[in-house]
Coordinates of C-alpha atoms in Angstrom, one line a residue:
Chain A
M78 CA 125.5 113.1 122.6
S79 CA 128.1 113.1 120.2
A80 CA 132.0 112.1 120.8
S81 CA 134.1 114.2 120.9
P82 CA 135.8 115.1 117.9
L83 CA 139.4 113.4 116.9
T84 CA 142.4 115.4 117.2
D85 CA 145.0 112.9 115.5
F86 CA 145.2 109.7 113.2
S87 CA 146.9 107.5 116.1
K88 CA 143.4 105.4 115.9
L89 CA 143.1 106.1 112.2
C90 CA 142.7 102.8 110.6
I91 CA 142.9 102.4 106.7
H92 CA 141.8 99.0 104.5
T93 CA 144.3 98.4 101.5
I94 CA 141.1 97.9 99.3
T95 CA 140.3 101.7 100.0
T96 CA 143.6 102.5 98.1
K97 CA 143.4 99.9 96.1
P98 CA 145.6 101.1 93.1
W99 CA 148.2 101.6 95.6
T100 CA 150.3 97.9 96.3
I101 CA 150.7 97.4 100.1
E102 CA 154.4 98.2 100.0
E103 CA 152.9 101.6 98.4
A104 CA 150.0 101.8 101.0
A105 CA 152.3 101.1 103.9
K106 CA 154.9 103.8 102.9
S107 CA 152.1 106.6 102.1
F108 CA 150.2 105.9 105.6
S109 CA 152.7 105.5 107.7
R110 CA 154.7 108.8 105.9
E111 CA 151.2 110.5 107.0
G112 CA 151.1 109.4 110.8
I113 CA 148.4 106.5 110.1
G114 CA 148.1 104.1 112.9
G115 CA 146.8 101.1 112.0
I116 CA 146.1 99.4 108.7
T117 CA 143.8 96.7 107.4
V118 CA 145.0 94.4 104.7
W119 CA 142.7 92.7 102.0
R120 CA 143.8 89.1 101.2
D121 CA 144.2 90.2 97.7
A122 CA 146.7 92.7 98.8
L123 CA 149.2 89.8 99.7
Q124 CA 148.7 87.8 96.5
G125 CA 152.5 86.8 95.4
R126 CA 154.1 87.8 98.2
N127 CA 155.6 86.2 101.6
I128 CA 153.1 87.0 104.0
A129 CA 155.4 86.8 107.2
Q130 CA 157.8 89.7 105.5
T131 CA 154.9 91.5 104.5
G132 CA 153.9 91.6 107.8
Q133 CA 157.3 92.4 109.4
M134 CA 157.3 95.7 106.4
L135 CA 154.0 96.9 108.0
R136 CA 155.5 96.9 111.9
E137 CA 159.0 98.4 110.2
H138 CA 156.5 101.3 109.0
N139 CA 155.3 101.7 112.3
L140 CA 151.6 100.6 111.3
Q141 CA 149.7 98.3 113.3
I142 CA 147.9 95.1 111.6
I143 CA 143.8 95.5 112.5
S144 CA 142.8 92.9 110.4
L145 CA 142.7 90.6 107.7
C146 CA 140.1 91.1 105.1
R147 CA 137.8 88.7 104.4
G148 CA 136.5 85.1 105.7
G149 CA 133.4 84.2 105.3
F150 CA 131.4 83.1 102.1
F151 CA 130.1 79.7 103.9
P152 CA 127.0 79.0 102.4
H153 CA 126.6 77.0 99.3
T154 CA 123.7 74.3 97.8
E155 CA 126.8 71.5 97.3
I156 CA 127.9 70.0 100.5
S157 CA 131.1 70.6 98.8
G158 CA 131.3 73.8 98.2
R159 CA 130.6 74.4 102.0
Q160 CA 133.5 72.1 102.8
K161 CA 135.9 74.2 100.1
A162 CA 134.6 77.7 101.8
I163 CA 135.9 75.8 105.6
D164 CA 139.1 75.0 104.0
D165 CA 139.8 78.7 102.6
N166 CA 138.8 80.5 106.2
K167 CA 141.4 78.2 107.9
K168 CA 143.8 79.3 105.1
A169 CA 142.7 82.9 106.0
V170 CA 143.6 81.9 109.5
D171 CA 147.3 80.9 108.3
E172 CA 147.6 84.1 106.6
A173 CA 146.7 85.6 109.2
E174 CA 148.7 84.3 111.5
A175 CA 151.9 84.6 109.2
L176 CA 150.9 88.4 109.1
G177 CA 150.4 88.8 112.6
A178 CA 146.5 90.2 112.3
P179 CA 144.7 89.4 115.3
L180 CA 141.5 89.3 113.9
I181 CA 139.6 88.1 110.3
V182 CA 136.5 89.9 109.0
L183 CA 133.7 87.7 108.2
V184 CA 131.2 88.7 105.2
C185 CA 129.2 85.3 106.0
G186 CA 128.2 85.0 102.7
A187 CA 124.6 84.1 101.0
V188 CA 123.2 82.2 97.6
P189 CA 120.0 83.6 96.0
S190 CA 118.4 80.0 95.4
Q191 CA 118.4 79.2 99.2
A192 CA 116.6 80.2 101.7
L193 CA 117.8 82.8 104.2
E194 CA 117.7 80.6 107.4
V195 CA 118.9 77.9 105.3
S196 CA 122.0 80.2 104.6
R197 CA 122.4 81.4 108.1
K198 CA 122.4 77.8 109.9
Q199 CA 125.5 77.4 107.0
I200 CA 127.0 80.3 108.3
K201 CA 126.7 79.3 111.7
D202 CA 128.0 75.5 111.2
G203 CA 130.9 77.0 108.9
I204 CA 132.2 79.2 112.0
L205 CA 131.6 76.2 114.8
A206 CA 134.3 74.3 111.8
V207 CA 136.4 77.3 112.0
L208 CA 136.3 78.7 115.4
P209 CA 138.7 75.9 117.1
Y210 CA 141.4 76.2 114.3
A211 CA 141.2 80.1 114.8
E212 CA 141.2 79.6 118.4
A213 CA 144.3 77.5 118.4
A214 CA 146.2 80.0 116.3
G215 CA 145.4 82.9 118.5
I216 CA 143.2 84.5 115.5
K217 CA 139.7 86.2 116.5
L218 CA 137.0 86.0 114.6
A219 CA 134.3 89.0 113.4
I220 CA 130.9 88.2 112.1
E221 CA 130.5 91.7 110.1
P222 CA 126.6 92.2 109.0
L223 CA 125.8 93.5 105.9
H224 CA 123.3 95.7 104.5
P225 CA 119.6 94.4 103.5
M226 CA 120.7 95.3 99.7
Y227 CA 123.3 92.0 99.7
A228 CA 121.5 89.6 101.2
D229 CA 120.7 87.7 98.1
S230 CA 124.3 87.0 97.5
R231 CA 126.9 88.3 100.1
S232 CA 125.7 87.9 103.5
A233 CA 122.2 86.2 104.9
I234 CA 123.6 88.3 108.0
N235 CA 121.6 91.7 107.3
T236 CA 121.0 93.6 111.0
L237 CA 123.3 94.0 114.2
A238 CA 120.9 92.0 116.1
Q239 CA 121.2 89.1 114.2
A240 CA 125.0 89.3 114.5
N241 CA 124.5 89.5 118.4
D242 CA 121.9 86.5 118.2
M243 CA 124.6 84.2 116.6
A244 CA 127.8 85.5 118.4
E245 CA 126.4 85.0 121.4
E246 CA 124.7 81.6 120.4
I247 CA 128.0 80.6 119.6
N248 CA 129.4 82.2 122.6
S249 CA 133.3 82.0 122.6
P250 CA 135.7 85.1 123.3
W251 CA 137.1 83.8 119.9
L252 CA 134.1 85.1 117.8
G253 CA 132.4 88.7 118.1
V254 CA 131.4 91.5 115.5
A255 CA 132.2 94.1 113.4
V256 CA 130.1 97.2 113.1
D257 CA 130.3 99.3 109.9
V258 CA 128.3 102.5 109.6
Y259 CA 127.8 101.8 105.6
H260 CA 126.2 98.6 106.2
L261 CA 123.6 99.4 109.6
W262 CA 123.0 103.3 109.9
W263 CA 119.8 102.9 108.8
D264 CA 118.4 101.1 111.5
S265 CA 116.3 102.2 114.0
Q266 CA 117.8 99.5 116.6
L267 CA 121.4 100.2 116.2
E268 CA 122.3 102.5 119.4
Q269 CA 120.8 99.4 121.6
E270 CA 122.3 96.6 119.7
I271 CA 125.7 98.5 119.8
Y272 CA 125.3 98.2 123.4
R273 CA 124.4 94.8 123.6
C274 CA 127.2 93.7 121.3
G275 CA 129.6 95.9 124.0
K276 CA 128.5 94.3 126.9
N277 CA 128.8 90.8 125.9
E278 CA 132.1 91.5 124.6
N279 CA 131.5 91.1 121.1
L280 CA 132.5 94.5 119.6
F281 CA 135.5 93.5 118.0
A282 CA 135.7 96.4 115.2
F283 CA 134.1 99.7 113.8
H284 CA 134.3 100.5 109.9
I285 CA 133.9 103.6 108.8
C286 CA 132.8 105.6 105.1
D287 CA 129.2 107.3 104.3
W288 CA 126.1 106.7 102.0
K289 CA 126.0 109.0 98.9
T290 CA 123.1 110.7 97.5
P291 CA 122.5 109.3 94.8
T292 CA 124.6 105.9 95.2
L293 CA 125.5 105.2 91.6
D294 CA 126.6 101.5 92.6
M295 CA 125.6 99.1 94.9
L296 CA 129.2 98.2 95.5
N297 CA 131.4 100.6 94.7
D298 CA 130.2 104.0 95.4
R299 CA 130.5 104.7 98.9
G300 CA 131.8 108.0 100.1
L301 CA 134.1 109.7 102.4
M302 CA 133.1 110.5 105.6
G303 CA 130.6 113.6 105.6
E304 CA 129.5 113.2 102.2
G305 CA 126.8 111.6 102.9
C306 CA 123.9 110.9 105.7
I307 CA 125.2 109.1 107.9
N308 CA 126.0 110.6 111.2
I309 CA 129.3 108.4 112.5
R310 CA 130.2 110.9 114.8
Q311 CA 127.1 109.7 116.8
I312 CA 127.2 106.0 116.3
R313 CA 130.8 106.2 117.1
S314 CA 129.6 107.7 120.3
W315 CA 127.4 104.7 120.7
V316 CA 130.7 102.6 120.1
E317 CA 132.6 104.1 122.6
K318 CA 130.1 104.2 125.3
A319 CA 129.8 100.5 124.2
G320 CA 133.4 100.2 125.9
F321 CA 135.0 99.6 122.1
I322 CA 138.8 101.5 122.6
G323 CA 139.9 100.3 119.2
F324 CA 140.8 101.9 115.9
N325 CA 138.4 104.0 113.5
E326 CA 139.3 101.5 110.5
V327 CA 138.3 104.0 106.5
E328 CA 136.4 101.3 104.2
I329 CA 135.9 102.7 101.3
F330 CA 135.0 100.9 97.7
S331 CA 135.2 103.4 95.1
N332 CA 135.5 104.0 91.5
I333 CA 135.3 107.7 91.7
Y334 CA 137.9 107.7 94.2
W335 CA 140.0 104.8 93.1
S336 CA 140.3 106.8 89.5
Q337 CA 142.1 110.1 90.9
D338 CA 145.1 110.1 92.4
Q339 CA 145.8 108.0 95.7
G340 CA 148.0 110.8 97.7
E341 CA 145.4 113.4 97.1
F342 CA 142.8 110.9 98.1
L343 CA 144.8 110.0 101.2
K344 CA 145.2 113.8 102.6
K345 CA 140.7 114.0 101.7
I346 CA 140.9 111.1 103.8
K347 CA 142.2 112.7 106.7
E348 CA 140.7 115.8 106.4
S349 CA 137.4 114.2 106.4
Y350 CA 138.5 111.7 109.6
L351 CA 139.1 114.7 111.8
K352 CA 135.7 116.9 110.6
Y353 CA 133.1 114.2 110.4
S354 CA 134.0 110.6 112.4
Chain B
M56 CA 104.3 75.6 104.3
S57 CA 103.2 77.3 101.0
A58 CA 99.9 79.0 99.7
S59 CA 98.1 77.0 96.9
P60 CA 99.1 78.1 93.4
L61 CA 96.9 80.9 91.9
T62 CA 94.9 79.3 89.0
D63 CA 93.4 82.8 87.3
F64 CA 94.1 86.4 86.8
S65 CA 91.1 87.4 89.3
K66 CA 92.7 88.6 91.7
L67 CA 96.1 90.3 89.7
C68 CA 96.4 93.7 89.8
I69 CA 98.8 95.6 88.0
H70 CA 100.1 98.8 88.7
T71 CA 100.2 101.3 85.8
I72 CA 103.8 101.8 86.1
T73 CA 104.7 98.3 85.7
T74 CA 103.5 99.2 81.8
K75 CA 104.6 102.6 82.0
P76 CA 105.4 102.8 78.0
W77 CA 101.4 102.3 77.7
T78 CA 99.0 105.4 78.6
I79 CA 96.0 104.2 80.9
E80 CA 93.9 104.4 78.5
E81 CA 96.3 101.5 76.4
A82 CA 96.9 99.7 79.8
A83 CA 93.5 99.5 80.4
K84 CA 92.4 97.6 77.1
S85 CA 94.9 95.5 77.4
F86 CA 94.6 94.4 80.7
S87 CA 91.0 94.0 80.4
R88 CA 91.4 91.5 76.8
E89 CA 93.9 89.2 79.1
G90 CA 91.2 89.3 82.0
I91 CA 93.2 90.7 84.6
G92 CA 90.7 91.8 87.4
G93 CA 92.7 94.7 88.8
I94 CA 94.6 97.9 88.6
T95 CA 96.5 100.5 90.7
V96 CA 97.0 103.7 89.0
W97 CA 99.8 106.2 89.4
R98 CA 99.2 109.9 89.7
D99 CA 101.6 110.2 86.4
A100 CA 99.3 107.9 84.0
L101 CA 96.5 110.6 85.1
Q102 CA 98.1 113.9 83.5
G103 CA 96.0 115.8 81.8
R104 CA 93.0 113.5 81.8
N105 CA 89.3 114.3 83.6
I106 CA 89.6 111.9 86.5
A107 CA 86.6 110.6 87.4
Q108 CA 85.9 110.0 83.2
T109 CA 89.3 108.3 83.7
G110 CA 88.0 106.0 86.9
Q111 CA 84.5 105.1 84.8
M112 CA 86.6 104.0 81.7
L113 CA 88.4 101.6 83.6
R114 CA 85.0 100.2 85.5
E115 CA 83.8 99.9 81.8
H116 CA 86.9 97.9 81.2
N117 CA 85.8 95.4 84.2
L118 CA 89.2 96.7 86.1
Q119 CA 88.6 97.2 90.0
I120 CA 90.9 100.3 91.1
I121 CA 92.9 99.0 93.9
S122 CA 94.8 101.8 94.8
L123 CA 96.1 105.5 93.9
C124 CA 100.4 105.5 93.7
R125 CA 101.2 107.5 95.5
G126 CA 101.1 109.9 98.6
G127 CA 103.9 110.6 101.5
F128 CA 107.2 111.8 101.4
F129 CA 106.4 114.3 104.4
P130 CA 109.9 115.1 105.3
H131 CA 111.5 118.3 104.7
T132 CA 113.6 120.4 106.3
E133 CA 111.4 123.5 106.0
I134 CA 108.1 124.1 107.7
S135 CA 106.9 125.2 104.2
G136 CA 107.7 121.9 102.3
R137 CA 105.9 120.0 105.4
Q138 CA 102.9 122.2 104.4
K139 CA 103.0 121.6 100.5
A140 CA 103.8 117.7 101.6
I141 CA 100.3 117.7 103.0
D142 CA 98.5 119.9 100.6
D143 CA 99.7 117.4 97.8
N144 CA 98.5 114.3 100.2
K145 CA 95.1 116.2 100.1
K146 CA 95.3 116.2 96.6
A147 CA 96.1 112.9 96.0
V148 CA 92.8 112.3 98.1
D149 CA 90.6 114.6 96.0
E150 CA 92.0 112.6 93.0
A151 CA 91.3 108.9 94.5
E152 CA 87.8 110.1 95.2
A153 CA 87.3 111.0 92.0
L154 CA 88.7 108.2 90.2
G155 CA 86.7 105.9 92.4
A156 CA 90.1 104.1 94.4
P157 CA 89.3 103.4 98.0
L158 CA 93.2 103.4 99.0
I159 CA 96.3 105.6 98.7
V160 CA 99.7 104.1 99.1
L161 CA 102.2 106.3 100.8
V162 CA 105.9 106.7 100.6
C163 CA 106.6 108.1 103.3
G164 CA 110.0 110.0 102.3
A165 CA 113.4 111.2 103.5
V166 CA 115.7 113.9 103.8
P167 CA 119.2 112.9 103.8
S168 CA 120.2 116.0 105.6
Q169 CA 118.2 114.9 107.7
A170 CA 118.2 112.1 111.2
L171 CA 115.9 109.2 110.6
E172 CA 113.7 109.9 113.8
V173 CA 113.3 113.2 112.9
S174 CA 111.9 112.3 109.3
R175 CA 109.6 109.5 111.3
K176 CA 108.3 112.1 113.4
Q177 CA 107.8 114.6 110.2
I178 CA 106.0 111.2 108.6
K179 CA 103.8 110.7 111.6
D180 CA 102.5 114.6 112.0
G181 CA 102.1 114.4 108.0
I182 CA 99.6 111.4 108.0
L183 CA 97.9 113.0 111.3
A184 CA 97.2 116.2 109.3
V185 CA 96.0 114.2 106.4
L186 CA 94.0 111.3 107.8
P187 CA 90.9 113.4 108.3
Y188 CA 90.6 114.7 104.8
A189 CA 91.2 111.1 104.1
E190 CA 88.5 109.6 106.3
A191 CA 85.9 112.6 104.9
A192 CA 86.5 111.4 101.6
G193 CA 86.1 107.6 102.4
I194 CA 89.9 106.9 101.6
K195 CA 92.2 104.8 103.0
L196 CA 96.4 105.2 103.3
A197 CA 98.6 102.5 103.5
I198 CA 102.1 103.2 104.9
E199 CA 104.6 101.0 102.3
P200 CA 107.9 100.1 104.3
L201 CA 110.7 100.6 101.6
H202 CA 113.9 98.8 101.3
P203 CA 116.9 100.4 103.7
M204 CA 118.4 101.2 100.5
Y205 CA 116.4 103.8 100.2
A206 CA 116.7 105.1 103.9
D207 CA 118.6 108.2 102.5
S208 CA 116.0 109.9 100.6
R209 CA 112.9 108.0 99.9
S210 CA 111.3 106.7 103.5
A211 CA 112.7 106.9 106.7
I212 CA 110.3 103.7 107.4
N213 CA 112.2 100.8 106.8
T214 CA 110.6 97.9 108.1
L215 CA 107.1 96.2 108.5
A216 CA 108.0 96.4 112.5
Q217 CA 108.3 100.3 112.0
A218 CA 105.4 100.2 109.6
N219 CA 103.1 98.4 112.4
D220 CA 104.2 100.2 114.8
M221 CA 103.2 103.7 113.2
A222 CA 99.9 102.3 112.3
E223 CA 98.8 101.1 116.1
E224 CA 100.6 104.1 117.6
I225 CA 97.7 106.5 115.3
N226 CA 95.3 103.4 115.6
S227 CA 92.7 104.6 112.9
P228 CA 90.7 102.4 110.7
W229 CA 91.6 104.4 107.8
L230 CA 95.2 104.1 108.0
G231 CA 97.1 100.9 107.3
V232 CA 100.2 99.0 105.5
A233 CA 101.2 98.0 102.6
V234 CA 103.5 94.8 102.1
D235 CA 105.9 95.3 99.5
V236 CA 108.0 91.8 99.0
Y237 CA 110.6 93.4 97.2
H238 CA 111.1 96.1 100.0
L239 CA 111.0 93.2 103.2
W240 CA 112.0 89.8 101.9
W241 CA 115.1 89.8 103.2
D242 CA 114.0 90.7 107.6
S243 CA 114.1 87.6 109.5
Q244 CA 111.2 89.2 111.1
L245 CA 108.7 89.4 108.3
E246 CA 106.4 86.3 109.1
Q247 CA 105.6 87.3 112.5
E248 CA 105.2 91.2 111.4
I249 CA 102.8 90.3 108.6
Y250 CA 100.9 87.9 111.4
R251 CA 101.0 91.2 113.7
C252 CA 99.8 93.4 111.1
G253 CA 96.8 91.6 110.1
K254 CA 96.2 91.3 113.2
N255 CA 95.6 94.8 113.8
E256 CA 93.2 94.8 110.5
N257 CA 96.5 96.8 109.4
L258 CA 97.4 94.8 106.5
F259 CA 95.9 96.8 103.2
A260 CA 97.7 95.7 100.2
F261 CA 100.2 93.1 98.9
H262 CA 102.8 94.0 96.3
I263 CA 104.8 91.4 94.4
C264 CA 107.6 91.5 92.1
D265 CA 111.6 89.8 92.1
W266 CA 115.1 90.7 93.4
K267 CA 117.6 89.9 90.8
T268 CA 121.2 89.1 91.8
P269 CA 123.1 91.2 90.3
T270 CA 120.6 94.2 90.6
L271 CA 121.9 96.8 88.1
D272 CA 119.7 99.9 89.5
M273 CA 118.6 100.8 92.7
L274 CA 116.0 101.4 91.7
N275 CA 114.6 100.8 88.4
D276 CA 116.0 97.0 87.7
R277 CA 113.1 94.8 89.6
G278 CA 112.7 91.3 88.7
L279 CA 109.5 89.4 87.2
M280 CA 108.3 86.9 89.7
G281 CA 110.4 84.0 89.6
E282 CA 113.4 85.7 88.5
G283 CA 115.1 86.4 91.8
C284 CA 115.7 84.7 95.4
I285 CA 112.6 85.8 96.9
N286 CA 110.2 83.1 97.8
I287 CA 106.7 85.3 96.8
R288 CA 104.5 82.2 97.5
Q289 CA 106.0 81.4 100.8
I290 CA 105.1 85.5 101.6
R291 CA 101.6 85.2 100.0
S292 CA 101.0 82.0 102.1
W293 CA 101.9 84.3 105.4
V294 CA 99.5 87.3 103.7
E295 CA 96.4 85.3 103.6
K296 CA 97.0 83.1 106.8
A297 CA 97.4 86.9 108.4
G298 CA 93.6 87.3 106.7
F299 CA 94.6 89.5 103.6
I300 CA 91.9 88.9 100.9
G301 CA 92.9 91.6 98.6
F302 CA 94.9 91.4 95.3
N303 CA 98.2 90.9 94.4
E304 CA 99.6 93.7 93.0
V305 CA 102.5 93.2 90.1
E306 CA 104.6 96.8 90.7
I307 CA 107.6 96.5 88.4
F308 CA 110.1 99.5 87.9
S309 CA 112.3 98.0 84.9
N310 CA 114.4 99.5 82.4
I311 CA 114.8 96.3 80.7
Y312 CA 111.1 95.8 80.5
W313 CA 109.9 99.0 79.7
S314 CA 112.3 99.1 76.6
Q315 CA 110.6 95.7 75.0
D316 CA 106.9 95.2 73.8
Q317 CA 104.8 95.5 76.6
G318 CA 102.0 93.0 75.1
E319 CA 104.6 90.6 75.2
F320 CA 105.6 91.6 78.8
L321 CA 102.1 91.3 79.9
K322 CA 102.1 87.8 79.0
K323 CA 105.1 87.1 80.7
I324 CA 103.6 88.8 83.7
K325 CA 100.8 86.3 83.7
E326 CA 102.7 83.2 82.9
S327 CA 105.1 84.3 86.2
Y328 CA 102.5 85.2 88.2
L329 CA 100.7 81.8 87.8
K330 CA 104.3 79.9 88.2
Y331 CA 105.8 82.0 91.3
S332 CA 103.2 83.8 93.0

């Protein structure tokens, strides 16, 4: 059972990192001109800028600010490192508030020299330490489970089941989950875990791109929708059946696309969004 | 709770692909001289040889033949492709019988253009088609679940839970599972699924190596035990607690190690085997 094809770009959100060669000002201008509805801002795109004014600039371009990427990276072997991570996540909350982003996506972190269950405990402790601060600012947090190939150094949370478990244990309306098809497409439990996530009102964000065969780089060789093996429309149908009515966020890290003309790339994103998402 | 350190090489098995630059004759001579107990033979190492005589040669070097790698790759979009795969798996049974290998490891296969559940059905059908032939020859088959980063094109079976499910559904004493730490280390269900596997007498093989940070190549950058983040000794303790008394098989694909002197590499394998396995 598939979702209806998408027919316009009102629910299309693009991450600033997707068009990394562009400044956020260039991205805003181009996204706006192409009728794209939303933008997710990566923190590096805000470097050296007045964040509140940047948020204003995005809104003046009729772009809805969907989220700030990213917080997280809570695990460290030293307590000082864990405290530094908590401080940085509070800083991210300040930035999201200034920008006018209602949500921060968490790449939770992992340390190769440390057992995954230890990292998971530190992630939970870190989220609990940041959550009251986020709530006071009116900012939500979303745990993004990452593909198991990132379990060594990027996230000890590698399935939607684990993210759901943690969100349900912490049980706050300010904490939920971000579902990214790239990280989760392979999981035979995905459909049921998406429904579980929606039922508990934890489904906060939906990220799309594709998995290419072969994948030439473990980090920066994501494909445009339709270039790979992920049945994105099927997963979108599950997400929508679970009650999600938010944006479809295109998050593509790609050395190949970053080396090309970003205006042409944006046209390809729009085409593949309608055709394959 | 860790397993006891290993103190000798009687349960050490090395895959021919681990020392790929060596012919099987060179490997046999070196493994034997170094007191290694077992060898797993990759089919490419048998190219152009009399297989029965090669098996005899290995036994004369006091090497126990642990398994033949590999069968599988059952899914195809065309029925002719699936039949070809079944025929090739029967050929692998013939080769294992001639060689004197009691077990064939299955890399089950996947097709990027085909849904994972379709590939899983074709894997099951393929195994069912080959199993009577294997049983008649006295050869066991082991499903090896592969890391989710190989779900696009190498295996639609990506967790031990899925491999256990399939082995239990088919329910034959001739079908079991191969546990490889590289593919499964990240899974929070691993310990319980290893016990389940053992309890059902499906734990047929145990493969070791390590996961490096960063991993530079998705296929051929595996680490020596101790070079990465996998707690191999802990996983060995679970495998042994599950009743496994077989060999610890070192299976390392590594462009880096293959470019080095294989005699030196073999010494490193022995050292890290005692220290980190």
